mmCIF file of C-alpha atoms and ligand atoms in Angstrom:
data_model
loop_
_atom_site.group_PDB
_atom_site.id
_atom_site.type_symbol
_atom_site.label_atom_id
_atom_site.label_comp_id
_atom_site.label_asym_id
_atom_site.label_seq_id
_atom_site.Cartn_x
_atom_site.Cartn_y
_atom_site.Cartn_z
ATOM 1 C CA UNK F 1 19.585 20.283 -19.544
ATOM 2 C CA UNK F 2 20.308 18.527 -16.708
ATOM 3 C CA UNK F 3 17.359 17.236 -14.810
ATOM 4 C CA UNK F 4 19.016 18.546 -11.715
ATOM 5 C CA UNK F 5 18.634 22.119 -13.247
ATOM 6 C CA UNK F 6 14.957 21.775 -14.018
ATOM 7 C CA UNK F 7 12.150 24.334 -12.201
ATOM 8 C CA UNK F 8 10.602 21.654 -10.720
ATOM 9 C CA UNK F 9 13.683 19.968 -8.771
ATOM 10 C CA UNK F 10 14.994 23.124 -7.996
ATOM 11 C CA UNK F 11 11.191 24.082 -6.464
ATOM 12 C CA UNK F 12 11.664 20.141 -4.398
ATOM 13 C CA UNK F 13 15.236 20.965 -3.734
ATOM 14 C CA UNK F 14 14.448 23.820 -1.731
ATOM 15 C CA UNK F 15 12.026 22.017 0.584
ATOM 16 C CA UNK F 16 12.913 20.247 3.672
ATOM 17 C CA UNK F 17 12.197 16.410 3.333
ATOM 18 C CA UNK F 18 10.300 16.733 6.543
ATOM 19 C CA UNK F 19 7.121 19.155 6.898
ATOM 20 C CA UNK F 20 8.275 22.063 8.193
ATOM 21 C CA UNK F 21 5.791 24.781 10.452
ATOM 22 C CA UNK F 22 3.989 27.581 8.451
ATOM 23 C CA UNK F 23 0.522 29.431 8.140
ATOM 24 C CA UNK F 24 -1.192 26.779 8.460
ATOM 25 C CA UNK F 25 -5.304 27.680 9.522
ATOM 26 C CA UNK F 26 -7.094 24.836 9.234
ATOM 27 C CA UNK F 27 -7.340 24.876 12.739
ATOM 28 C CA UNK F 28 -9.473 26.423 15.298
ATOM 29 C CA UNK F 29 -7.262 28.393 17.005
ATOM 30 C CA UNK F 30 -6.767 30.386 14.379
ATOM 31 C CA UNK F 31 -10.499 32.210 14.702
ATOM 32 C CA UNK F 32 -10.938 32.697 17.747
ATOM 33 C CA UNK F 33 -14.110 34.297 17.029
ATOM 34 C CA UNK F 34 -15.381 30.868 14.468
ATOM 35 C CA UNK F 35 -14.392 29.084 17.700
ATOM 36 C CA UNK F 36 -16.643 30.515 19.819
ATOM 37 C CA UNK F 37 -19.751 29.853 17.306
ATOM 38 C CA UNK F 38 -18.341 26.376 16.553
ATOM 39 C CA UNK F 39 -18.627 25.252 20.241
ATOM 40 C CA UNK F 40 -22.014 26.812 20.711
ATOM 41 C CA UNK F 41 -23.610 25.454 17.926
ATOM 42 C CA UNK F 42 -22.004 21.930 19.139
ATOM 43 C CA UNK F 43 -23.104 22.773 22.876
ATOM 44 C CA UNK F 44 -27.135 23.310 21.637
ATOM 45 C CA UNK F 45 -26.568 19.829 19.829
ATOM 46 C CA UNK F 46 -25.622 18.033 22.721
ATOM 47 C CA UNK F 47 -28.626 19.581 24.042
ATOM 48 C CA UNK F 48 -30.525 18.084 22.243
ATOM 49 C CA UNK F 49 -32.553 14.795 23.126
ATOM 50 C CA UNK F 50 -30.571 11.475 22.767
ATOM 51 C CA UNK F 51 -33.092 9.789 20.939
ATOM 52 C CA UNK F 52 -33.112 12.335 17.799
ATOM 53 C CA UNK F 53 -29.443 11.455 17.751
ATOM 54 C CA UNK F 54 -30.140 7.532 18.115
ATOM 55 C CA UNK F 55 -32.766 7.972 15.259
ATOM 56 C CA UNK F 56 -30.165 9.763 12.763
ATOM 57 C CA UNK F 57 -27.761 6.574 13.452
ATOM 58 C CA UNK F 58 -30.138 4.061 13.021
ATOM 59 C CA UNK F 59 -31.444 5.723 10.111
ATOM 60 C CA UNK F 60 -27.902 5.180 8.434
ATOM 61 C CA UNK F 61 -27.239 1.576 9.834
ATOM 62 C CA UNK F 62 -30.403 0.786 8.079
ATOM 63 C CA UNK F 63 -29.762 2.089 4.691
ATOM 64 C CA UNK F 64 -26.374 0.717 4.753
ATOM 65 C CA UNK F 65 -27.937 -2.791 5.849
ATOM 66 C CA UNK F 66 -30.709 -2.348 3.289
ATOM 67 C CA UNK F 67 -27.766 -1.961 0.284
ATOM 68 C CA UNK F 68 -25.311 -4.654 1.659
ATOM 69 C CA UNK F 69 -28.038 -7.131 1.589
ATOM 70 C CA UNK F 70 -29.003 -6.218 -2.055
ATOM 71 C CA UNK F 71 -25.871 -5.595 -3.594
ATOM 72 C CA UNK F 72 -23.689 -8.722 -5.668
ATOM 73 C CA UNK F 73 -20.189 -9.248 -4.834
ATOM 74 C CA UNK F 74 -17.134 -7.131 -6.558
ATOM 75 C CA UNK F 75 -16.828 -9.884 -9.775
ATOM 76 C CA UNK F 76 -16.086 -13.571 -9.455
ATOM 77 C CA UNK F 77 -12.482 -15.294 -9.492
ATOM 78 C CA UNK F 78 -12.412 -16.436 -13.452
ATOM 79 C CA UNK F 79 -11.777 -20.627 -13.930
ATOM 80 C CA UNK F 80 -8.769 -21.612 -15.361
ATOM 81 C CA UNK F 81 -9.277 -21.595 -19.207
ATOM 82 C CA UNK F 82 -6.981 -25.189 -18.765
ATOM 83 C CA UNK F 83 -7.388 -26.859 -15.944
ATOM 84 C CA UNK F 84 -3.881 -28.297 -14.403
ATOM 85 C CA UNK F 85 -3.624 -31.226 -12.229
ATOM 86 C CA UNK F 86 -2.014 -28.525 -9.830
ATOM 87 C CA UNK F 87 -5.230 -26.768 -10.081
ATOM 88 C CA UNK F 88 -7.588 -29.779 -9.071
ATOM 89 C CA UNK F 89 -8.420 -30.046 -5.955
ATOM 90 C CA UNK F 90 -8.595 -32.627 -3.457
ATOM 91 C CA UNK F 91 -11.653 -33.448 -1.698
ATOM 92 C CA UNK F 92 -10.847 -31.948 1.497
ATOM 93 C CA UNK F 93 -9.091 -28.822 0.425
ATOM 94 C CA UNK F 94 -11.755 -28.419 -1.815
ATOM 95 C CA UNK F 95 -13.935 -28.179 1.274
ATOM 96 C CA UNK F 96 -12.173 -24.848 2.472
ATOM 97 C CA UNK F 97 -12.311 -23.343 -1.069
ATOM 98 C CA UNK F 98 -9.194 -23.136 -1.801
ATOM 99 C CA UNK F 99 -8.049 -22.984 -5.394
ATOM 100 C CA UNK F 100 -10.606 -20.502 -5.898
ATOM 101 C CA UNK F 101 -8.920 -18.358 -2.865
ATOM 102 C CA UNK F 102 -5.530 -19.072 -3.868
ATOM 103 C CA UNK F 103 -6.190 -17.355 -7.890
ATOM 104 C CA UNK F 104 -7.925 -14.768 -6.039
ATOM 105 C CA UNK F 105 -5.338 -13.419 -3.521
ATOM 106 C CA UNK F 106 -2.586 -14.631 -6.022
ATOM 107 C CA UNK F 107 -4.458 -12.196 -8.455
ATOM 108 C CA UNK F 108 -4.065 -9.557 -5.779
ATOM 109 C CA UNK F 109 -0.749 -9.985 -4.914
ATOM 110 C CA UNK F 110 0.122 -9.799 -8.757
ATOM 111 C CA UNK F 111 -1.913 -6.142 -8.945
ATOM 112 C CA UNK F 112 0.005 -5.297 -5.719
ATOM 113 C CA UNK F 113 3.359 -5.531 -6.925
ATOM 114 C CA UNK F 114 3.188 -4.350 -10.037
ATOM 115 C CA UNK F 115 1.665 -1.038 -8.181
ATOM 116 C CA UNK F 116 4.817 -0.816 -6.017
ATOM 117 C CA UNK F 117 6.972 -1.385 -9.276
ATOM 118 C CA UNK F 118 5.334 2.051 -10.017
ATOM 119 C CA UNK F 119 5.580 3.239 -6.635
ATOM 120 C CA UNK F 120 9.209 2.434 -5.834
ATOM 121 C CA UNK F 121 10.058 4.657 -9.426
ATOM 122 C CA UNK F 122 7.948 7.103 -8.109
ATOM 123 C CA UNK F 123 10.044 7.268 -4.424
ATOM 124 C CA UNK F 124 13.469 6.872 -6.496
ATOM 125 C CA UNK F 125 12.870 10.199 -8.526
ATOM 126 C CA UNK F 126 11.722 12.512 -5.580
ATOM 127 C CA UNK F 127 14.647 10.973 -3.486
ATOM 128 C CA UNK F 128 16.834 11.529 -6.411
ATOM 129 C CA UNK F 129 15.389 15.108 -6.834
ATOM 130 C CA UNK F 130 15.669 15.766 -2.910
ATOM 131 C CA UNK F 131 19.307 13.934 -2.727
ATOM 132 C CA UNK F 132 20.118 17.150 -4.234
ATOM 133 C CA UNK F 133 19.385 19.945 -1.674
ATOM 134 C CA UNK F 134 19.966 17.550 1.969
ATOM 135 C CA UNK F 135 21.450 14.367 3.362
ATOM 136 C CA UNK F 136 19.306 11.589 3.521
ATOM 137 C CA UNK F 137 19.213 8.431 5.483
ATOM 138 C CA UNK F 138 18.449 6.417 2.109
ATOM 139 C CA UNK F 139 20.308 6.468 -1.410
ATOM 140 C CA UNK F 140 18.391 5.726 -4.491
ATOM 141 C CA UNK F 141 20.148 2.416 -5.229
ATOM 142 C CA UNK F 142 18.903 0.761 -2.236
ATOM 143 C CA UNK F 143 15.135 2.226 -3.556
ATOM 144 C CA UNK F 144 15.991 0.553 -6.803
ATOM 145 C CA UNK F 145 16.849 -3.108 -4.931
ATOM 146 C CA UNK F 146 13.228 -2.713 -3.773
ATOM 147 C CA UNK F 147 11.812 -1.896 -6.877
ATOM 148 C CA UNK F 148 13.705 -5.118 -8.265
ATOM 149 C CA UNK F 149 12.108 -7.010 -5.903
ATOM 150 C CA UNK F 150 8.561 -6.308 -5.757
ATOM 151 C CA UNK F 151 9.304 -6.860 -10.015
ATOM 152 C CA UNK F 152 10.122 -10.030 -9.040
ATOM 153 C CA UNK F 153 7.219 -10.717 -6.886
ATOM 154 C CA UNK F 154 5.105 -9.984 -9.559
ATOM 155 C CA UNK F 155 6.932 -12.428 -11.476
ATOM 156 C CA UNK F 156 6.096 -14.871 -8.877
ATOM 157 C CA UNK F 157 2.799 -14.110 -8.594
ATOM 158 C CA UNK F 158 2.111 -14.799 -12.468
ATOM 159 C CA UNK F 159 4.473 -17.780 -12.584
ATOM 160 C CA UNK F 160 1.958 -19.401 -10.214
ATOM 161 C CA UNK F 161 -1.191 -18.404 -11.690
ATOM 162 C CA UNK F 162 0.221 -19.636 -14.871
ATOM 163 C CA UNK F 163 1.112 -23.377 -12.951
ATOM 164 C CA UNK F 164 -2.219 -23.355 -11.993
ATOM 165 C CA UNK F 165 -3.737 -22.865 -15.342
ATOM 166 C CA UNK F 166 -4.969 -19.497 -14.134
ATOM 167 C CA UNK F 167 -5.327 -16.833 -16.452
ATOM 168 C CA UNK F 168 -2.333 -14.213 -15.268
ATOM 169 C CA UNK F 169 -4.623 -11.388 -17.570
ATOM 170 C CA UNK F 170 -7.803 -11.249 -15.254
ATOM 171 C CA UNK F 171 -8.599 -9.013 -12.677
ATOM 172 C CA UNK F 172 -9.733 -10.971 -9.852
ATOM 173 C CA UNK F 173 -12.378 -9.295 -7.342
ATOM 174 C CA UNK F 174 -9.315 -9.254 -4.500
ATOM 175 C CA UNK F 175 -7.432 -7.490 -6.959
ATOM 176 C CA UNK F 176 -9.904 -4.854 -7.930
ATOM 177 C CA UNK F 177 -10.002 -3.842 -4.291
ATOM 178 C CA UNK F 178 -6.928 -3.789 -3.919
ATOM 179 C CA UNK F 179 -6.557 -0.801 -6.909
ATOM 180 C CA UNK F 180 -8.698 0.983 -4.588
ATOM 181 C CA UNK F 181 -6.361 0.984 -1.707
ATOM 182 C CA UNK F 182 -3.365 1.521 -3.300
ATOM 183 C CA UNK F 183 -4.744 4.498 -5.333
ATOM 184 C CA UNK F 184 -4.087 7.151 -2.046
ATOM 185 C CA UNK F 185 -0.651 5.862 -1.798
ATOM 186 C CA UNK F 186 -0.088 6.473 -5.366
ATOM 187 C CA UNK F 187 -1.690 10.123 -5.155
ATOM 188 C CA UNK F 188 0.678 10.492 -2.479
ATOM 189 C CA UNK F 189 4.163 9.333 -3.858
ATOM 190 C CA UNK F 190 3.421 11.444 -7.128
ATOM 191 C CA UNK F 191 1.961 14.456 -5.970
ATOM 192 C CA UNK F 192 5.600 16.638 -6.333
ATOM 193 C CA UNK F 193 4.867 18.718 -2.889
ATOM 194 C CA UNK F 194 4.905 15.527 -0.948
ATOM 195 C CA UNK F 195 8.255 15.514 1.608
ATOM 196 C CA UNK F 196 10.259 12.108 1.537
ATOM 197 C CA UNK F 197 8.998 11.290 5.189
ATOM 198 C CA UNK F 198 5.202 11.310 4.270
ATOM 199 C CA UNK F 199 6.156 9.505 1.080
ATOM 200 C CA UNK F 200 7.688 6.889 3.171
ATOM 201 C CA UNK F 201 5.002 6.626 5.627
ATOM 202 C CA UNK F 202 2.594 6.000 2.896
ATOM 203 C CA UNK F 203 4.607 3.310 1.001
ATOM 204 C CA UNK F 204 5.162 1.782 4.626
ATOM 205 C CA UNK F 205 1.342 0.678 4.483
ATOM 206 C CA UNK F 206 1.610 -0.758 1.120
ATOM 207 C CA UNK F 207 5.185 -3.034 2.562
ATOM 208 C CA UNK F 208 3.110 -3.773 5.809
ATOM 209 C CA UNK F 209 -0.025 -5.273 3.729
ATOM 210 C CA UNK F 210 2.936 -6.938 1.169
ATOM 211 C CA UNK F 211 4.042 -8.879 4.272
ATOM 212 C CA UNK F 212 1.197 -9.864 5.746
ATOM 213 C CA UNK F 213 -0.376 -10.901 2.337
ATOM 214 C CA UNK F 214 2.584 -13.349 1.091
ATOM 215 C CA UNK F 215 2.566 -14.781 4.551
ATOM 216 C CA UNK F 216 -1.400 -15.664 4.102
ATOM 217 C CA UNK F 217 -0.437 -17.192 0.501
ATOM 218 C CA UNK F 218 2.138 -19.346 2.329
ATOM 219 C CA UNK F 219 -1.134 -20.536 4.251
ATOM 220 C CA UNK F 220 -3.083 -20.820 1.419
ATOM 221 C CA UNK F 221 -0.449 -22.767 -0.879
ATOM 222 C CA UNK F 222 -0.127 -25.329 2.400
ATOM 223 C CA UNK F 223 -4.290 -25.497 2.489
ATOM 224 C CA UNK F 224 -4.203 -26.182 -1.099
ATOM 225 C CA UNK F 225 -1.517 -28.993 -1.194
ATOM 226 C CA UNK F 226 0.565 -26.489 -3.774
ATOM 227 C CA UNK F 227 3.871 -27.126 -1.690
ATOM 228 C CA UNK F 228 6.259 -26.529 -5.167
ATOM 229 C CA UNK F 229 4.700 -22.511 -5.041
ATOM 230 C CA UNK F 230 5.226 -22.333 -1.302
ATOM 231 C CA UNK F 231 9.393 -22.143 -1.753
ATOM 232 C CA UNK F 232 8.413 -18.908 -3.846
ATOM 233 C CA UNK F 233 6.312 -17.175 -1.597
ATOM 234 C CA UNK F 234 8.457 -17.552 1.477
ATOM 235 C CA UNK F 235 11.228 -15.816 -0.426
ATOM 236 C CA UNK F 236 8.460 -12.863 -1.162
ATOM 237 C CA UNK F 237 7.738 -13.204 1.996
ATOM 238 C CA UNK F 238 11.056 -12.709 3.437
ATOM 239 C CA UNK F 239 12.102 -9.742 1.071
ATOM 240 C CA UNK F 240 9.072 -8.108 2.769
ATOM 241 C CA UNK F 241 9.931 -8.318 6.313
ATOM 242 C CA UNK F 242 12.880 -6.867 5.118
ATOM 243 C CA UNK F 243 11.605 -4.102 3.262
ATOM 244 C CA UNK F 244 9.477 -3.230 5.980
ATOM 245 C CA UNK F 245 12.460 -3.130 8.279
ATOM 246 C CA UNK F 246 14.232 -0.740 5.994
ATOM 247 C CA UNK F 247 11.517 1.557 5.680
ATOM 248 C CA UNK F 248 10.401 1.576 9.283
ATOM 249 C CA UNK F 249 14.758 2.531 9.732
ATOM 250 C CA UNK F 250 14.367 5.510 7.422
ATOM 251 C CA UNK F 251 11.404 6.775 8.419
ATOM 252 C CA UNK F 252 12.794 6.807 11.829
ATOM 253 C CA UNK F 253 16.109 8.559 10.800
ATOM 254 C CA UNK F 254 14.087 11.365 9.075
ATOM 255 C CA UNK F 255 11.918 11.536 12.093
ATOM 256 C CA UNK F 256 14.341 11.664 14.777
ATOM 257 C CA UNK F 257 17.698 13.150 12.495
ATOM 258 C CA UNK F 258 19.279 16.340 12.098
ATOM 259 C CA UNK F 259 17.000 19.452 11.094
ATOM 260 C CA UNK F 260 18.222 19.213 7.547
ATOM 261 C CA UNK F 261 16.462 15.852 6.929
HETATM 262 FE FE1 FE2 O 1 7.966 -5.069 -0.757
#
């Protein structure tokens, strides 16, 4: 059969790639009557005396202060099973922690990318499933030169934990975090009622943080005297600023295009 022809593209097919207006009642307009009870119950609380209010936050600030000063850190950047001269650092950059911040955020950045690997695959088959029903501002091939790329990055990313005598395999604490954040973007490419222009929006973040990060490795590599990774990174880095330029130009198209976007 020919994926084209399936239930579920022909359910996507149908739907515009932009939200379109509906029954939507998660407002309050729509009960006027709720309404009425909602603002008088939030009139009597405004009522009430500022201190109880005061209390309430302080109450909060100090069980969150109580559990940040108790709680360990999210796991420890692991030491290089072999230690590389590239790895061992100098006195001074030693100082500013580098190496140790450099495996980390490399760590991340290798987590990242293999994510968008995912995520771009994700973005090609709803585009390709969408491509069927309206005219987009984006074809899948130029989806797929992205999805390339952040491969790539990820490439990079191992390549120089592996100069560094890093191991490539670990999940560093910057990279455990950075699962978290990237798990509502993922929730939000795959979910198959998700229009192309929210899916964009959300994968926008993840290019956004992609070029900000390599550009803070650059820093890092200079910090930690590893000027042979720094050629690397500033070709990551420049395939994001470019990636974020496409996406900001699509999103923009679908925005501001004809209806049938
Ligand atoms: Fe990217």
């Amino acid at each position: 059969m020919n994926p084209a022809d399936t239930p579920v593209s022909r359910s996507v097919r149908r739907r515009p790639a932009r939200s379109a207006a509906g029954f939507n009642r998660t407002g309050a307009q729509s009960s006027p009557l709720a309404l009425r009870s909602m603002q008088s119950y939030a009139d009597e609380q405004a009522a009430l005396p500022p201190a109880a209010d005061c209390a309430a936050g302080k109450g909060i600030a100090a069980v969150r202060l109580a559990y940040v000063r108790e709680a360990g850190e999210v796991g420890s950047v692991p030491m290089p099973g072999a230690i590389t001269d590239a790895f061992a650092p100098r006195a001074a950059h030693r100082a500013a922690g580098a190496p140790e911040l450099l495996v980390d955020k490399l760590g991340e950045r290798l987590s990242w990318e293999r994510s968008s690997v995912r995520l771009y695959q994700a973005l090609m088959d709803k585009t390709a499933a969408l491509a069927a029903g309206a005219t987009l501002p984006l074809q899948v091939e130029e989806l797929h030169q992205l999805r390339e790329e952040a491969l790539e990055h990820m490439h990079i990313a191992a390549s120089a934990l592996d100069s560094l005598g890093a191991d490539s395999s670990a999940l560093t604490p910057s990279a455990a975090i950075s699962a978290l954040v990237i798990h509502g973007v993922t929730q939000v490419l795959t979910d198959p009622r998700t229009t192309l222009h929210q899916c964009l929006e959300a994968i926008l973040t993840v290019e956004l943080a992609d070029e900000a990060s390599w550009e803070l490795l650059m820093r890092l590599a200079e910090v930690a005297g590893q000027d042979e990774l720094l050629f690397h990174f500033h070709r990551a880095f420049r395939h994001e600023h470019v990636h974020v330029l496409k996406l900001k130009r699509w999103r923009e198209q679908l925005v501001l295009g004809t209806p049938e976007h």
